[in-house]
Short mmCIF file of C-alpha atoms in Angstrom, two decimals:
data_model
loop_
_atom_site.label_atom_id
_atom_site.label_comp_id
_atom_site.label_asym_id
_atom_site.label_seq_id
_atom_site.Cartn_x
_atom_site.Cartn_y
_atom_site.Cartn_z
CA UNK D 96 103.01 -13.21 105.47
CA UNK D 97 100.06 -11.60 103.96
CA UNK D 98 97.27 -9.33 106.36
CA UNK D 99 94.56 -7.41 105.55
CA UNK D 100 93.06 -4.98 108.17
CA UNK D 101 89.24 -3.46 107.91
CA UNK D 102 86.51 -2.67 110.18
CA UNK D 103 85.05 -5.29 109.06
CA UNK D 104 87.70 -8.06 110.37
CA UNK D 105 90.96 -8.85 110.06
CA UNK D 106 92.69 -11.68 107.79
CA UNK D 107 95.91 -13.07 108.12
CA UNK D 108 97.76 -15.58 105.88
CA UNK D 109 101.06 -17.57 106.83
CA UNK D 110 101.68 -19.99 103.91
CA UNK D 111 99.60 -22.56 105.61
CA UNK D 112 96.52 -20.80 107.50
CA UNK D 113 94.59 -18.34 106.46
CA UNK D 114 93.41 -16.81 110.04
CA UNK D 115 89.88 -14.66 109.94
CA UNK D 116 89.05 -12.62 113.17
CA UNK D 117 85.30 -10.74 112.81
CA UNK D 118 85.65 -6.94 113.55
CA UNK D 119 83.92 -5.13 115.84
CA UNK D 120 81.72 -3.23 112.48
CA UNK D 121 77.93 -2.69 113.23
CA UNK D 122 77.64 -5.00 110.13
CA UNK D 123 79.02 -8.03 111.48
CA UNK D 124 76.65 -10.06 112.12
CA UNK D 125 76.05 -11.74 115.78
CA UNK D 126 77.24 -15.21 114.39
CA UNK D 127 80.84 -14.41 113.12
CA UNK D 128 81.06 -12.46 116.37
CA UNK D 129 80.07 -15.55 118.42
CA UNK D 130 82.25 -18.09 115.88
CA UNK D 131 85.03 -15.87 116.58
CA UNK D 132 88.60 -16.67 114.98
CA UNK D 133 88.17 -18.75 112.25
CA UNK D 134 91.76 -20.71 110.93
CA UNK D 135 91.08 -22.43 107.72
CA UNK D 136 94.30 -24.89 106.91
CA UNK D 137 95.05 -24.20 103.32
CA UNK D 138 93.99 -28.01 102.31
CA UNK D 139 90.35 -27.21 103.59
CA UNK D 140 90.90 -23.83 100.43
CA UNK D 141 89.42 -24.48 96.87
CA UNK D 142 89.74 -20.85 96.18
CA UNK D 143 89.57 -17.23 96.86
CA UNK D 144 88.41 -14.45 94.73
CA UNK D 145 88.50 -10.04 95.23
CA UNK D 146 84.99 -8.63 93.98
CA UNK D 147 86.11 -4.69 93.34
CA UNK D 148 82.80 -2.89 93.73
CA UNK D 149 81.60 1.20 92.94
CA UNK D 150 81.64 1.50 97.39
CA UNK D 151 83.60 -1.15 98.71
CA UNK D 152 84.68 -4.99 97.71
CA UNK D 153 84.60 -7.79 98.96
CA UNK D 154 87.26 -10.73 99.83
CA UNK D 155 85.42 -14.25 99.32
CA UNK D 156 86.86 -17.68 100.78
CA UNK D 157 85.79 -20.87 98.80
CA UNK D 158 86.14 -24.20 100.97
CA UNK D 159 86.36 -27.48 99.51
CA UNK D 160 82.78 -29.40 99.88
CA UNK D 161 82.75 -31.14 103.07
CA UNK D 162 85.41 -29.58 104.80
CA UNK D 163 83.71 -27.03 107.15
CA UNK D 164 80.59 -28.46 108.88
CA UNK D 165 78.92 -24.79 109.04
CA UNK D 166 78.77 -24.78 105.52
CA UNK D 167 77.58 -28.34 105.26
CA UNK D 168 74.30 -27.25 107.32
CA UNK D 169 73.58 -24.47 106.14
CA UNK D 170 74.68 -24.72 102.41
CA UNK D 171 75.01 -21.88 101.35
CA UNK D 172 72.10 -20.16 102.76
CA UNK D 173 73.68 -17.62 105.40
CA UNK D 174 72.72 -14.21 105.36
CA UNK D 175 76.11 -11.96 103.96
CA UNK D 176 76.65 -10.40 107.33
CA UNK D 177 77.00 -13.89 109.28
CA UNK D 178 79.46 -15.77 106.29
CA UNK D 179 82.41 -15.60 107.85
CA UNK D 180 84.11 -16.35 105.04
CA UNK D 181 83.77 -13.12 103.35
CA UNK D 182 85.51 -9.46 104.09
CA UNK D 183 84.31 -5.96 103.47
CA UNK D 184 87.45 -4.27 101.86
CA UNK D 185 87.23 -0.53 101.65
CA UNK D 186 88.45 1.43 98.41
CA UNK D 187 91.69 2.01 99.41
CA UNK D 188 92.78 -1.26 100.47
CA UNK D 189 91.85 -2.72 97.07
CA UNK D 190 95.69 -3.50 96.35
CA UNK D 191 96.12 -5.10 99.75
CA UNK D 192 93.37 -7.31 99.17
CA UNK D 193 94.71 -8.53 95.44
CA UNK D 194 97.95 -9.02 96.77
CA UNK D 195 96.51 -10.90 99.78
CA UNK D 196 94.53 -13.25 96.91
CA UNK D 197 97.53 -13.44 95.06
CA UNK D 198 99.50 -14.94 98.06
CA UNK D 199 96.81 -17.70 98.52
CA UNK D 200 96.45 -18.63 94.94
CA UNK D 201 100.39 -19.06 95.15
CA UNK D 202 100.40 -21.70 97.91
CA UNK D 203 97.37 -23.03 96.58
CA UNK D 204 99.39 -23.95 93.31
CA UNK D 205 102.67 -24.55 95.02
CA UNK D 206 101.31 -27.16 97.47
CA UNK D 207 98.90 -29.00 94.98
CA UNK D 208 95.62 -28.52 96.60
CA UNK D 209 93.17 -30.80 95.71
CA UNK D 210 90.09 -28.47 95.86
CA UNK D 211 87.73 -31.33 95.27
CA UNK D 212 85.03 -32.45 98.02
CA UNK D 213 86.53 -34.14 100.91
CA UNK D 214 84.87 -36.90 102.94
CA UNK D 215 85.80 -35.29 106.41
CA UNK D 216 85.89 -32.18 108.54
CA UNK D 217 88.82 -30.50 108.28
CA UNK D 218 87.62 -27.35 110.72
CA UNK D 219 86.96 -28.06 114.12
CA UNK D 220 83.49 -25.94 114.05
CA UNK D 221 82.45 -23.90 116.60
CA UNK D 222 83.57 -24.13 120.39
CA UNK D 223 81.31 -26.25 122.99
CA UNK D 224 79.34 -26.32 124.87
CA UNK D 225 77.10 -23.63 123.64
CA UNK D 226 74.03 -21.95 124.52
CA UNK D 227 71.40 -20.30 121.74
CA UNK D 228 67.96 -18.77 122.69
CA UNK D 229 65.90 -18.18 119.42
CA UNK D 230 62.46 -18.50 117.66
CA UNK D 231 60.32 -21.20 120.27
CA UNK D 232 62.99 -22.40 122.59
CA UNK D 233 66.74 -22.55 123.94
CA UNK D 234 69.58 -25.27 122.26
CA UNK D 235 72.74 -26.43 124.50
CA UNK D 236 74.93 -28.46 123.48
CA UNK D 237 77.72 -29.75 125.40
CA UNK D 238 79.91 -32.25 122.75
CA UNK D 239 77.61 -35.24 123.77
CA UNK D 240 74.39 -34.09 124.91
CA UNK D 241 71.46 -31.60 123.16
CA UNK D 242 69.25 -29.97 125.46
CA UNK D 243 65.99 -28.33 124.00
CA UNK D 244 63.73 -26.21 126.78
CA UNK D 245 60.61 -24.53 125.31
CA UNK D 246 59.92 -21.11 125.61
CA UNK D 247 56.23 -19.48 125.86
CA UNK D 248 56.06 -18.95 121.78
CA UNK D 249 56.29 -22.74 121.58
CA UNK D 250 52.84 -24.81 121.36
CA UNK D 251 51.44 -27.21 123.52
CA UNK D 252 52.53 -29.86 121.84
CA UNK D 253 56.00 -29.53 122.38
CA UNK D 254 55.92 -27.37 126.32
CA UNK D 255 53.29 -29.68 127.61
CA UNK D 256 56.50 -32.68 127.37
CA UNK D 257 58.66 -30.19 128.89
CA UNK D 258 62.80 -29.81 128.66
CA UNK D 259 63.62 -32.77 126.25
CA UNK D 260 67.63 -34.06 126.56
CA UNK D 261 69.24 -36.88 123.92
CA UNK D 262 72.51 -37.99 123.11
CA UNK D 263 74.28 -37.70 119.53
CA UNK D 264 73.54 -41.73 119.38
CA UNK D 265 70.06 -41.14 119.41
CA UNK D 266 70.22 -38.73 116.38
CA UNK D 267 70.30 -39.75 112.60
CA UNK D 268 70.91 -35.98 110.99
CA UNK D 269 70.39 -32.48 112.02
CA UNK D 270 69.52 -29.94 109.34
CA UNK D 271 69.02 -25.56 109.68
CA UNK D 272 66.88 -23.96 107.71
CA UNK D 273 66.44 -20.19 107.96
CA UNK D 274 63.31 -18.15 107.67
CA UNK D 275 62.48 -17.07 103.77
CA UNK D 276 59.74 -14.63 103.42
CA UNK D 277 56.84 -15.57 105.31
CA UNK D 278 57.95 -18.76 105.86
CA UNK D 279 59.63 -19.73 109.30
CA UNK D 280 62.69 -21.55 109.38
CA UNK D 281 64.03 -24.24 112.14
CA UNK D 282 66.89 -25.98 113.57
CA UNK D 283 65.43 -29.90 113.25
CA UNK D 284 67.25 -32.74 115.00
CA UNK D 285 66.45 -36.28 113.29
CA UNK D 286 65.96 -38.67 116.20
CA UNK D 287 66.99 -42.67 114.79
CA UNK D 288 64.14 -44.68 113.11
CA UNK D 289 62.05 -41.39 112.78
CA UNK D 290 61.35 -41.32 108.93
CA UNK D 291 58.84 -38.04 108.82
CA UNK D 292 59.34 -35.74 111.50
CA UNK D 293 55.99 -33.27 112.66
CA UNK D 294 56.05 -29.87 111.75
CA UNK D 295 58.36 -27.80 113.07
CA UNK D 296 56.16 -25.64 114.96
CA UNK D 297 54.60 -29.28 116.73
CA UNK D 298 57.74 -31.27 116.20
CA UNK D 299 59.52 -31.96 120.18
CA UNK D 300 62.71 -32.26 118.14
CA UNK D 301 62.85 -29.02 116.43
CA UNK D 302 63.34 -25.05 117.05
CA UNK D 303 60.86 -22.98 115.04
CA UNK D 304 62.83 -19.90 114.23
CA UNK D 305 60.31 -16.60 113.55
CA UNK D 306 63.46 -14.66 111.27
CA UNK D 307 64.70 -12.74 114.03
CA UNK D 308 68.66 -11.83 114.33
CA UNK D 309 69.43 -14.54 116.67
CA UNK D 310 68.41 -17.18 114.23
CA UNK D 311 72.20 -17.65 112.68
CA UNK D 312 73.34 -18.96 115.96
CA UNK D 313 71.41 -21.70 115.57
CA UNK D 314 73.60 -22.97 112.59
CA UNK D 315 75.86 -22.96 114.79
CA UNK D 316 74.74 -25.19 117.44
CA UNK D 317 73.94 -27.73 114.31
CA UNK D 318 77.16 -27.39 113.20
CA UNK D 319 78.84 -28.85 116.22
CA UNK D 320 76.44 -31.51 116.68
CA UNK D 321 76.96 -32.42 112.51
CA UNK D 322 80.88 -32.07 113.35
CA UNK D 323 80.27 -35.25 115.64
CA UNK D 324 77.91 -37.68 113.78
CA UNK D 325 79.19 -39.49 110.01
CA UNK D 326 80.32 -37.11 107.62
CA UNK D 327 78.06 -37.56 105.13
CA UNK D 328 80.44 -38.13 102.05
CA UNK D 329 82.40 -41.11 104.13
CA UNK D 330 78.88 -42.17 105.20
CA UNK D 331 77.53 -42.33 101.31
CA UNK D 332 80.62 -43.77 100.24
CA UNK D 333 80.44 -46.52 102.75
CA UNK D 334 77.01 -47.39 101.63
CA UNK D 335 75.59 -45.86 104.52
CA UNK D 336 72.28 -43.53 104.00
CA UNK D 337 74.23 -39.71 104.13
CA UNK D 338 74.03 -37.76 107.18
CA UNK D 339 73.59 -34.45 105.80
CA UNK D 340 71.30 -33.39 103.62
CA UNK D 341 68.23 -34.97 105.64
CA UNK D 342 65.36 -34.10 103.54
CA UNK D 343 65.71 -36.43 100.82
CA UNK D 344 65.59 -39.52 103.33
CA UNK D 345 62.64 -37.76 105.32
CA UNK D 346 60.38 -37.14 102.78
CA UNK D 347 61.20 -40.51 101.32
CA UNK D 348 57.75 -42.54 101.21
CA UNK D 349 57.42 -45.45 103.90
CA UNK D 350 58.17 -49.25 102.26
CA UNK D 351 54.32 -50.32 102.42
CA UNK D 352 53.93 -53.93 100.34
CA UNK D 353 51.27 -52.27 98.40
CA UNK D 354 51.24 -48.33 97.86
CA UNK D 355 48.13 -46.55 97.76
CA UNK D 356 47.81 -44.40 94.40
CA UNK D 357 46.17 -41.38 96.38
CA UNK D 358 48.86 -41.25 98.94
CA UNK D 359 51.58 -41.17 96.60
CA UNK D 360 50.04 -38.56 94.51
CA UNK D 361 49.69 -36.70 97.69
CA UNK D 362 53.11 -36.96 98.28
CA UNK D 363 54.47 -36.19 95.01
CA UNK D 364 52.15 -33.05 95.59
CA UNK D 365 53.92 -32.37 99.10
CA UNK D 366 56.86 -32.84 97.01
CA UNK D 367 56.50 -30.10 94.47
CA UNK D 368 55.71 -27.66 97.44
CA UNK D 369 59.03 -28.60 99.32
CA UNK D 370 60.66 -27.69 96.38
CA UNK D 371 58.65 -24.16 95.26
CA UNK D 372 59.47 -23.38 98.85
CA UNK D 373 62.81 -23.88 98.67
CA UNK D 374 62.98 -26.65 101.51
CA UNK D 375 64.23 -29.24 98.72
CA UNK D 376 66.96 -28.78 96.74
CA UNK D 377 66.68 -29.28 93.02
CA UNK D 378 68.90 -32.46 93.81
CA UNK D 379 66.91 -33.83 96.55
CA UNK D 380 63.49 -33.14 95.26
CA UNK D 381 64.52 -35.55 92.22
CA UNK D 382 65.92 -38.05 94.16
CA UNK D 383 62.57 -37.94 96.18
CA UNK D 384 60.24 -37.52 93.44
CA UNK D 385 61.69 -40.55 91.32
CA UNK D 386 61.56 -42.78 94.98
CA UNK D 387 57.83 -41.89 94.96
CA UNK D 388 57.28 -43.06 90.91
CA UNK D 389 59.10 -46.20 92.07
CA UNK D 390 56.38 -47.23 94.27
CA UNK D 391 53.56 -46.69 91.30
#
């Protein structure tokens, strides 16, 4: 049995869990304290490192790819205070926190962990139903049902059709995106058959989040509505389109019989924003970007 106590939260590790409860530290961050008690099995582990640092270090958790739908949606973009998969350690607990790394690494090795990608969940994400009020409107989620009611940020477009309420067999993907500069960011669900979603400030199926602290939470709520539609990996590997990352099959151009040269310039254009801005992924801009010189 290996524990590590900080202000920051409090780890425990049995051989086959490694429990993480969120402290009650000004710098936790209003997600971990709404996740609550994380318990990663040690299969769902590819990893766990001690950074030593001048004021304080930090204990890092690295999950296999796949295995936790939080970090599916949000991948990798969580501010440091809301990853609850990382621990402040103060200077004098440095020893407790290598021995603590040293215990994992052990069963790691014992037990053979494969700390490849996996193509399902293996965290139950976080509890439903839940309720988030952020950016333009308010999320609930109940385990079958979303729930989207505007608030009076939001524009016409999206009040004027008032609360809007579908089930997870209407939806194709839903995707988080946090605010990066002066950029906003959103929580976007991906209704079926809709290829290119509205902006997110006019899109009926989408949050617009302004970069307040509330913002997090909405990874959250898409991480318990990704937890119940395809994992993407099984999804791919059936042949199925993937489920998660989104932005590669929505910015996809439409299957026209004959292609207009402008509008595919435009899009590569549209393109080669996404990316600058950081919407696309090197990966999926590619992917994108080599659909559109297809159609040429």
């Amino acid at each position: 049995m290996a524990e590590i106590i900080q202000k920051d939260g409090t780890w425990t590790f049995d051989g086959d869990t490694v429990r993480i409860v969120p402290g009650r530290d000004k710098g936790v961050g209003p997600l971990r304290q709404t996740l609550g008690e994380v318990a990663v099995p040690l299969r769902a582990l590819a990893g766990i490192s001690f950074e030593p640092g001048r004021k304080a270090g930090r204990l890092r958790l690295r999950l296999r790819d796949g295995a936790d739908p939080l970090l599916q949606v949000t991948g990798g973009r969580l501010p440091e205070a809301s990853d609850p998969y990382r621990l402040t350690v103060e200077q004098d607990r440095t020893g407790v926190a290598e021995y603590f790394v040293d215990e994992v690494r052990a069963a790691l090795l014992v037990e053979q962990v494969d700390s490849g990608p996996t193509r399902e969940y293996l965290l139950p994400g976080p509890a439903v139903p839940i309720t988030v009020a952020a950016g333009d409107g308010t999320v609930a989620f109940d385990g079958d049902r979303v729930t989207l009611e505007w608030n009076w940020t939001a524009e016409e477009a999206k009040r004027s059709g008032g609360t809007r309420g579908f089930g997870l067999a209407d939806l194709r993907t839903v995707e988080w995106s946090p605010s990066k500069g002066l950029s906003n960011g959103w929580l976007r669900f991906l209704p079926v058959g809709v290829a290119s979603p509205a902006a997110p400030k006019y899109d009926p199926f989408t949050v617009e989040l302004f970069g307040f602290k509330n913002d997090p939470l909405m990874a959250l709520v898409a991480a318990a509505v990704a937890l119940r539609l395809p994992h993407p990996a099984a999804a791919a590997a059936d042949g199925a389109p993937a489920a998660v990352p989104v932005l590669s099959a929505a910015t996809a151009p439409p299957e026209e019989t004959a292609a207009d040269h402008d509008t595919l310039l435009r899009r590569l254009r549209e393109l080669g924003e996404m990316h600058q801005t950081g919407i696309l992924t090197a990966e999926e801009f590619t992917a994108a970007k080599q659909a559109v010189l297809r159609r040429f």
